Amino acid sequence: MRPLAPGVHLLLGRPPHLVNAYLVEDVLVDAGTRSARRRITRQLDGRTLAAHVVTHAHPDHFGSSHAVCERYDVPLWIGRKDAEAVATATPVTGSGFAAAVVSRMRMPPPHPVARSLAEGDEVAGFTVLDVPGHSPGHIALWRDHDGVLLCGDVFVNVLRLGAPPKFLSYDDTRNLASMRRLAELRPKLVLFGHGRPLRDPDLLRLTR
């Protein structure tokens, strides 16, 4: 694991930074794809885990959630409007041909949701922010005292910094509003679901 801020670690990926998961104190944030299970559990074994948070109900973020929760006997927490999607393994997608293709992909195993997160809830010293658009119940985690933001896929930082592809978002217009909200926080460290960490708040702009 790579330390990024007090109590915040990036789990090592293969290839690095393509699909990220983080350990925040004793809470795992996101769990990659189905194939990430062994990589994730190798890094978590021997550590105390209290809960698992999923930023949004897409299969590259809850792919190994069932395996992690079963192995470590921890509860799964997710935004209220994404809870059913994880509990039934039926993500809500956008419209159009590409989204239809995504919806036919093999889904991860479902897993019961123990806690539905809402705006203002606290998770391991972070505040939950309701930032829908990429999915109906997408959440971000914000730590105000040192400006650390885990933004999920509201922004992506692969090849370029900007919005996720439109066809992968449930509501692109609402995601743009969520991007605007997070950019206005001027975070000192931004941690993405996809891409390298960012330490310059001036770069967190509404690029397309």
PDB file of C-alpha atoms in Angstrom:
ATOM      1  CA  MET A   1       0.000   0.000   0.000  1.00  0.00           C
ATOM      2  CA  ARG A   2       1.058   3.556  -0.662  1.00  0.00           C
ATOM      3  CA  PRO A   3       0.446   6.210   2.029  1.00  0.00           C
ATOM      4  CA  LEU A   4      -1.090   9.386   0.615  1.00  0.00           C
ATOM      5  CA  ALA A   5      -2.256  11.342   3.672  1.00  0.00           C
ATOM      6  CA  PRO A   6      -2.683  10.642   7.397  1.00  0.00           C
ATOM      7  CA  GLY A   7      -4.768   7.480   7.676  1.00  0.00           C
ATOM      8  CA  VAL A   8      -5.231   7.211   3.887  1.00  0.00           C
ATOM      9  CA  HIS A   9      -3.543   4.538   1.754  1.00  0.00           C
ATOM     10  CA  LEU A  10      -3.828   3.597  -1.907  1.00  0.00           C
ATOM     11  CA  LEU A  11      -3.989  -0.132  -2.570  1.00  0.00           C
ATOM     12  CA  LEU A  12      -1.515  -1.120  -5.254  1.00  0.00           C
ATOM     13  CA  GLY A  13      -3.111  -1.973  -8.590  1.00  0.00           C
ATOM     14  CA  ARG A  14      -2.165  -3.669 -11.810  1.00  0.00           C
ATOM     15  CA  PRO A  15      -1.694  -1.587 -13.891  1.00  0.00           C
ATOM     16  CA  PRO A  16      -1.181   1.203 -11.349  1.00  0.00           C
ATOM     17  CA  HIS A  17      -3.964   3.789 -10.973  1.00  0.00           C
ATOM     18  CA  LEU A  18      -6.300   2.259 -13.556  1.00  0.00           C
ATOM     19  CA  VAL A  19      -8.927   1.098 -11.016  1.00  0.00           C
ATOM     20  CA  ASN A  20      -8.261   2.384  -7.514  1.00  0.00           C
ATOM     21  CA  ALA A  21      -9.238   1.255  -4.030  1.00  0.00           C
ATOM     22  CA  TYR A  22      -8.271   2.993  -0.787  1.00  0.00           C
ATOM     23  CA  LEU A  23      -7.906   2.104   2.865  1.00  0.00           C
ATOM     24  CA  VAL A  24      -9.113   5.029   4.992  1.00  0.00           C
ATOM     25  CA  GLU A  25      -8.273   4.272   8.613  1.00  0.00           C
ATOM     26  CA  ASP A  26     -10.049   0.896   8.982  1.00  0.00           C
ATOM     27  CA  VAL A  27     -12.530   1.321   6.098  1.00  0.00           C
ATOM     28  CA  LEU A  28     -11.966  -0.012   2.579  1.00  0.00           C
ATOM     29  CA  VAL A  29     -13.260   2.421  -0.048  1.00  0.00           C
ATOM     30  CA  ASP A  30     -14.203   0.640  -3.300  1.00  0.00           C
ATOM     31  CA  ALA A  31     -13.160  -2.867  -4.270  1.00  0.00           C
ATOM     32  CA  GLY A  32     -12.278  -2.856  -7.960  1.00  0.00           C
ATOM     33  CA  THR A  33     -13.412  -5.540 -10.376  1.00  0.00           C
ATOM     34  CA  ARG A  34     -14.170  -9.220  -9.742  1.00  0.00           C
ATOM     35  CA  SER A  35     -10.616 -10.088 -10.775  1.00  0.00           C
ATOM     36  CA  ALA A  36      -9.124  -7.741  -8.126  1.00  0.00           C
ATOM     37  CA  ARG A  37     -10.163  -9.953  -5.214  1.00  0.00           C
ATOM     38  CA  ARG A  38      -6.825 -11.651  -4.569  1.00  0.00           C
ATOM     39  CA  ARG A  39      -4.832  -8.460  -5.061  1.00  0.00           C
ATOM     40  CA  ILE A  40      -7.023  -6.610  -2.581  1.00  0.00           C
ATOM     41  CA  THR A  41      -7.152  -9.322   0.063  1.00  0.00           C
ATOM     42  CA  ARG A  42      -3.373  -9.828  -0.074  1.00  0.00           C
ATOM     43  CA  GLN A  43      -2.952  -6.208   0.949  1.00  0.00           C
ATOM     44  CA  LEU A  44      -5.673  -6.263   3.596  1.00  0.00           C
ATOM     45  CA  ASP A  45      -4.802  -9.541   5.306  1.00  0.00           C
ATOM     46  CA  GLY A  46      -3.408  -8.889   8.781  1.00  0.00           C
ATOM     47  CA  ARG A  47      -5.111  -5.494   9.062  1.00  0.00           C
ATOM     48  CA  THR A  48      -8.206  -4.611  11.057  1.00  0.00           C
ATOM     49  CA  LEU A  49     -11.138  -3.763   8.819  1.00  0.00           C
ATOM     50  CA  ALA A  50     -14.343  -2.286  10.258  1.00  0.00           C
ATOM     51  CA  ALA A  51     -16.421  -1.574   7.143  1.00  0.00           C
ATOM     52  CA  HIS A  52     -16.420  -1.394   3.367  1.00  0.00           C
ATOM     53  CA  VAL A  53     -17.711   1.692   1.528  1.00  0.00           C
ATOM     54  CA  VAL A  54     -18.545   1.734  -2.174  1.00  0.00           C
ATOM     55  CA  THR A  55     -18.649   5.163  -3.830  1.00  0.00           C
ATOM     56  CA  HIS A  56     -21.106   4.009  -6.484  1.00  0.00           C
ATOM     57  CA  ALA A  57     -22.739   0.887  -7.858  1.00  0.00           C
ATOM     58  CA  HIS A  58     -20.676   0.190 -10.963  1.00  0.00           C
ATOM     59  CA  PRO A  59     -19.065  -3.247 -11.382  1.00  0.00           C
ATOM     60  CA  ASP A  60     -15.517  -1.876 -11.446  1.00  0.00           C
ATOM     61  CA  HIS A  61     -16.084  -0.496  -7.939  1.00  0.00           C
ATOM     62  CA  PHE A  62     -18.071  -3.246  -6.222  1.00  0.00           C
ATOM     63  CA  GLY A  63     -16.624  -6.148  -8.203  1.00  0.00           C
ATOM     64  CA  SER A  64     -14.877  -7.696  -5.190  1.00  0.00           C
ATOM     65  CA  SER A  65     -17.150  -6.243  -2.508  1.00  0.00           C
ATOM     66  CA  HIS A  66     -18.958  -9.498  -1.750  1.00  0.00           C
ATOM     67  CA  ALA A  67     -15.651 -11.370  -1.402  1.00  0.00           C
ATOM     68  CA  VAL A  68     -14.160  -8.684   0.858  1.00  0.00           C
ATOM     69  CA  CYS A  69     -17.201  -8.446   3.129  1.00  0.00           C
ATOM     70  CA  GLU A  70     -17.433 -12.217   3.453  1.00  0.00           C
ATOM     71  CA  ARG A  71     -13.708 -12.715   4.114  1.00  0.00           C
ATOM     72  CA  TYR A  72     -13.426 -10.023   6.802  1.00  0.00           C
ATOM     73  CA  ASP A  73     -17.024 -10.159   8.095  1.00  0.00           C
ATOM     74  CA  VAL A  74     -17.564  -6.417   7.611  1.00  0.00           C
ATOM     75  CA  PRO A  75     -20.685  -4.465   6.601  1.00  0.00           C
ATOM     76  CA  LEU A  76     -21.102  -2.827   3.198  1.00  0.00           C
ATOM     77  CA  TRP A  77     -22.106   0.841   3.073  1.00  0.00           C
ATOM     78  CA  ILE A  78     -23.147   2.796  -0.035  1.00  0.00           C
ATOM     79  CA  GLY A  79     -25.230   5.803  -1.041  1.00  0.00           C
ATOM     80  CA  ARG A  80     -28.953   5.272  -0.495  1.00  0.00           C
ATOM     81  CA  LYS A  81     -29.968   5.495  -4.161  1.00  0.00           C
ATOM     82  CA  ASP A  82     -27.315   2.946  -5.184  1.00  0.00           C
ATOM     83  CA  ALA A  83     -28.086   0.437  -2.437  1.00  0.00           C
ATOM     84  CA  GLU A  84     -30.531  -1.684  -4.432  1.00  0.00           C
ATOM     85  CA  ALA A  85     -28.125  -1.849  -7.385  1.00  0.00           C
ATOM     86  CA  VAL A  86     -25.430  -3.493  -5.241  1.00  0.00           C
ATOM     87  CA  ALA A  87     -27.855  -5.657  -3.282  1.00  0.00           C
ATOM     88  CA  THR A  88     -29.206  -7.074  -6.552  1.00  0.00           C
ATOM     89  CA  ALA A  89     -26.102  -6.620  -8.760  1.00  0.00           C
ATOM     90  CA  THR A  90     -28.122  -4.599 -11.283  1.00  0.00           C
ATOM     91  CA  PRO A  91     -26.377  -1.240 -11.840  1.00  0.00           C
ATOM     92  CA  VAL A  92     -28.411   1.643 -13.227  1.00  0.00           C
ATOM     93  CA  THR A  93     -26.854   2.806 -16.500  1.00  0.00           C
ATOM     94  CA  GLY A  94     -27.417   5.698 -18.854  1.00  0.00           C
ATOM     95  CA  SER A  95     -29.224   5.395 -22.162  1.00  0.00           C
ATOM     96  CA  GLY A  96     -28.088   4.408 -25.632  1.00  0.00           C
ATOM     97  CA  PHE A  97     -26.371   1.459 -27.272  1.00  0.00           C
ATOM     98  CA  ALA A  98     -23.101   1.643 -25.319  1.00  0.00           C
ATOM     99  CA  ALA A  99     -24.914   1.686 -21.983  1.00  0.00           C
ATOM    100  CA  ALA A 100     -27.003  -1.281 -23.086  1.00  0.00           C
ATOM    101  CA  VAL A 101     -23.814  -3.201 -23.824  1.00  0.00           C
ATOM    102  CA  VAL A 102     -22.446  -2.358 -20.354  1.00  0.00           C
ATOM    103  CA  SER A 103     -25.682  -3.517 -18.733  1.00  0.00           C
ATOM    104  CA  ARG A 104     -25.277  -6.944 -20.364  1.00  0.00           C
ATOM    105  CA  MET A 105     -21.807  -7.479 -18.939  1.00  0.00           C
ATOM    106  CA  ARG A 106     -21.288 -10.179 -16.342  1.00  0.00           C
ATOM    107  CA  MET A 107     -22.042  -8.592 -12.989  1.00  0.00           C
ATOM    108  CA  PRO A 108     -20.269  -9.162  -9.666  1.00  0.00           C
ATOM    109  CA  PRO A 109     -22.045 -11.155  -6.950  1.00  0.00           C
ATOM    110  CA  PRO A 110     -24.696  -9.116  -5.096  1.00  0.00           C
ATOM    111  CA  HIS A 111     -24.222  -8.285  -1.444  1.00  0.00           C
ATOM    112  CA  PRO A 112     -26.608  -6.966   1.231  1.00  0.00           C
ATOM    113  CA  VAL A 113     -26.221  -3.309   2.147  1.00  0.00           C
ATOM    114  CA  ALA A 114     -25.930  -2.771   5.894  1.00  0.00           C
ATOM    115  CA  ARG A 115     -26.005   1.028   5.850  1.00  0.00           C
ATOM    116  CA  SER A 116     -27.318   3.505   3.293  1.00  0.00           C
ATOM    117  CA  LEU A 117     -25.162   6.622   3.389  1.00  0.00           C
ATOM    118  CA  ALA A 118     -26.539  10.146   3.052  1.00  0.00           C
ATOM    119  CA  GLU A 119     -25.210  13.692   2.897  1.00  0.00           C
ATOM    120  CA  GLY A 120     -23.453  14.628   6.130  1.00  0.00           C
ATOM    121  CA  ASP A 121     -22.833  11.120   7.425  1.00  0.00           C
ATOM    122  CA  GLU A 122     -19.380  10.458   8.882  1.00  0.00           C
ATOM    123  CA  VAL A 123     -17.068   7.682   7.688  1.00  0.00           C
ATOM    124  CA  ALA A 124     -13.607   7.285   9.241  1.00  0.00           C
ATOM    125  CA  GLY A 125     -13.204  11.003   9.831  1.00  0.00           C
ATOM    126  CA  PHE A 126     -14.608  11.973   6.406  1.00  0.00           C
ATOM    127  CA  THR A 127     -17.958  13.583   5.610  1.00  0.00           C
ATOM    128  CA  VAL A 128     -20.210  11.949   3.041  1.00  0.00           C
ATOM    129  CA  LEU A 129     -21.190  14.215   0.136  1.00  0.00           C
ATOM    130  CA  ASP A 130     -24.124  13.350  -2.103  1.00  0.00           C
ATOM    131  CA  VAL A 131     -22.791  13.838  -5.669  1.00  0.00           C
ATOM    132  CA  PRO A 132     -25.160  12.053  -8.080  1.00  0.00           C
ATOM    133  CA  GLY A 133     -24.906  11.888 -11.835  1.00  0.00           C
ATOM    134  CA  HIS A 134     -22.412   9.193 -12.720  1.00  0.00           C
ATOM    135  CA  SER A 135     -24.813   6.952 -10.793  1.00  0.00           C
ATOM    136  CA  PRO A 136     -28.044   7.858  -8.972  1.00  0.00           C
ATOM    137  CA  GLY A 137     -26.515   7.465  -5.502  1.00  0.00           C
ATOM    138  CA  HIS A 138     -22.864   8.372  -6.071  1.00  0.00           C
ATOM    139  CA  ILE A 139     -21.092   9.674  -2.958  1.00  0.00           C
ATOM    140  CA  ALA A 140     -17.751  11.357  -2.287  1.00  0.00           C
ATOM    141  CA  LEU A 141     -15.792  11.525   0.974  1.00  0.00           C
ATOM    142  CA  TRP A 142     -14.419  14.885   2.157  1.00  0.00           C
ATOM    143  CA  ARG A 143     -12.061  15.673   5.037  1.00  0.00           C
ATOM    144  CA  ASP A 144     -12.231  19.382   5.603  1.00  0.00           C
ATOM    145  CA  HIS A 145      -9.330  19.933   8.009  1.00  0.00           C
ATOM    146  CA  ASP A 146      -6.674  18.870   5.496  1.00  0.00           C
ATOM    147  CA  GLY A 147      -8.589  19.066   2.216  1.00  0.00           C
ATOM    148  CA  VAL A 148      -8.545  15.381   1.235  1.00  0.00           C
ATOM    149  CA  LEU A 149     -11.261  14.349  -1.230  1.00  0.00           C
ATOM    150  CA  LEU A 150     -12.136  10.859  -2.450  1.00  0.00           C
ATOM    151  CA  CYS A 151     -14.264  11.673  -5.468  1.00  0.00           C
ATOM    152  CA  GLY A 152     -15.047   8.255  -6.944  1.00  0.00           C
ATOM    153  CA  ASP A 153     -15.852   8.759 -10.638  1.00  0.00           C
ATOM    154  CA  VAL A 154     -17.291  12.265 -10.496  1.00  0.00           C
ATOM    155  CA  PHE A 155     -13.950  13.151 -12.103  1.00  0.00           C
ATOM    156  CA  VAL A 156     -11.546  10.742 -13.803  1.00  0.00           C
ATOM    157  CA  ASN A 157      -7.826  11.304 -14.286  1.00  0.00           C
ATOM    158  CA  VAL A 158      -6.849   8.745 -16.933  1.00  0.00           C
ATOM    159  CA  LEU A 159      -5.152  10.233 -20.029  1.00  0.00           C
ATOM    160  CA  ARG A 160      -6.842  13.513 -19.157  1.00  0.00           C
ATOM    161  CA  LEU A 161      -8.590  15.083 -16.194  1.00  0.00           C
ATOM    162  CA  GLY A 162     -12.296  15.592 -16.659  1.00  0.00           C
ATOM    163  CA  ALA A 163     -15.741  14.040 -16.620  1.00  0.00           C
ATOM    164  CA  PRO A 164     -16.262  10.305 -17.072  1.00  0.00           C
ATOM    165  CA  PRO A 165     -17.489   9.223 -20.527  1.00  0.00           C
ATOM    166  CA  LYS A 166     -21.074  10.316 -21.055  1.00  0.00           C
ATOM    167  CA  PHE A 167     -22.313   6.866 -21.992  1.00  0.00           C
ATOM    168  CA  LEU A 168     -21.162   5.499 -18.628  1.00  0.00           C
ATOM    169  CA  SER A 169     -23.069   8.074 -16.597  1.00  0.00           C
ATOM    170  CA  TYR A 170     -26.672   7.808 -15.517  1.00  0.00           C
ATOM    171  CA  ASP A 171     -27.186  11.584 -15.839  1.00  0.00           C
ATOM    172  CA  ASP A 172     -24.334  13.577 -17.369  1.00  0.00           C
ATOM    173  CA  THR A 173     -25.919  16.943 -16.535  1.00  0.00           C
ATOM    174  CA  ARG A 174     -26.206  16.081 -12.848  1.00  0.00           C
ATOM    175  CA  ASN A 175     -22.625  14.802 -12.850  1.00  0.00           C
ATOM    176  CA  LEU A 176     -21.459  18.175 -14.174  1.00  0.00           C
ATOM    177  CA  ALA A 177     -23.219  19.850 -11.239  1.00  0.00           C
ATOM    178  CA  SER A 178     -21.437  17.435  -8.881  1.00  0.00           C
ATOM    179  CA  MET A 179     -18.106  18.237 -10.560  1.00  0.00           C
ATOM    180  CA  ARG A 180     -18.765  21.919  -9.979  1.00  0.00           C
ATOM    181  CA  ARG A 181     -19.569  21.326  -6.322  1.00  0.00           C
ATOM    182  CA  LEU A 182     -16.389  19.332  -5.674  1.00  0.00           C
ATOM    183  CA  ALA A 183     -14.179  21.774  -7.578  1.00  0.00           C
ATOM    184  CA  GLU A 184     -15.497  24.621  -5.408  1.00  0.00           C
ATOM    185  CA  LEU A 185     -14.142  22.837  -2.322  1.00  0.00           C
ATOM    186  CA  ARG A 186     -10.599  23.442  -3.660  1.00  0.00           C
ATOM    187  CA  PRO A 187      -9.269  20.167  -2.229  1.00  0.00           C
ATOM    188  CA  LYS A 188      -5.560  19.867  -1.522  1.00  0.00           C
ATOM    189  CA  LEU A 189      -5.506  16.173  -2.447  1.00  0.00           C
ATOM    190  CA  VAL A 190      -7.964  14.539  -4.842  1.00  0.00           C
ATOM    191  CA  LEU A 191      -8.162  10.744  -4.999  1.00  0.00           C
ATOM    192  CA  PHE A 192      -9.923   9.300  -8.021  1.00  0.00           C
ATOM    193  CA  GLY A 193     -11.567   6.003  -8.797  1.00  0.00           C
ATOM    194  CA  HIS A 194      -9.468   6.006 -11.959  1.00  0.00           C
ATOM    195  CA  GLY A 195      -6.182   7.867 -12.257  1.00  0.00           C
ATOM    196  CA  ARG A 196      -3.312   9.318 -10.284  1.00  0.00           C
ATOM    197  CA  PRO A 197      -3.791  11.536  -7.208  1.00  0.00           C
ATOM    198  CA  LEU A 198      -3.972  15.279  -7.815  1.00  0.00           C
ATOM    199  CA  ARG A 199      -2.497  17.881  -5.475  1.00  0.00           C
ATOM    200  CA  ASP A 200      -3.268  21.083  -7.407  1.00  0.00           C
ATOM    201  CA  PRO A 201      -6.824  22.349  -6.827  1.00  0.00           C
ATOM    202  CA  ASP A 202      -6.526  24.733  -9.788  1.00  0.00           C
ATOM    203  CA  LEU A 203      -6.458  21.719 -12.116  1.00  0.00           C
ATOM    204  CA  LEU A 204      -9.794  20.387 -10.864  1.00  0.00           C
ATOM    205  CA  ARG A 205     -11.776  22.136 -13.550  1.00  0.00           C
ATOM    206  CA  LEU A 206     -14.780  21.300 -15.678  1.00  0.00           C
ATOM    207  CA  THR A 207     -12.908  19.861 -18.656  1.00  0.00           C
ATOM    208  CA  ARG A 208     -14.909  17.554 -20.934  1.00  0.00           C
TER     209      ARG A 208
END
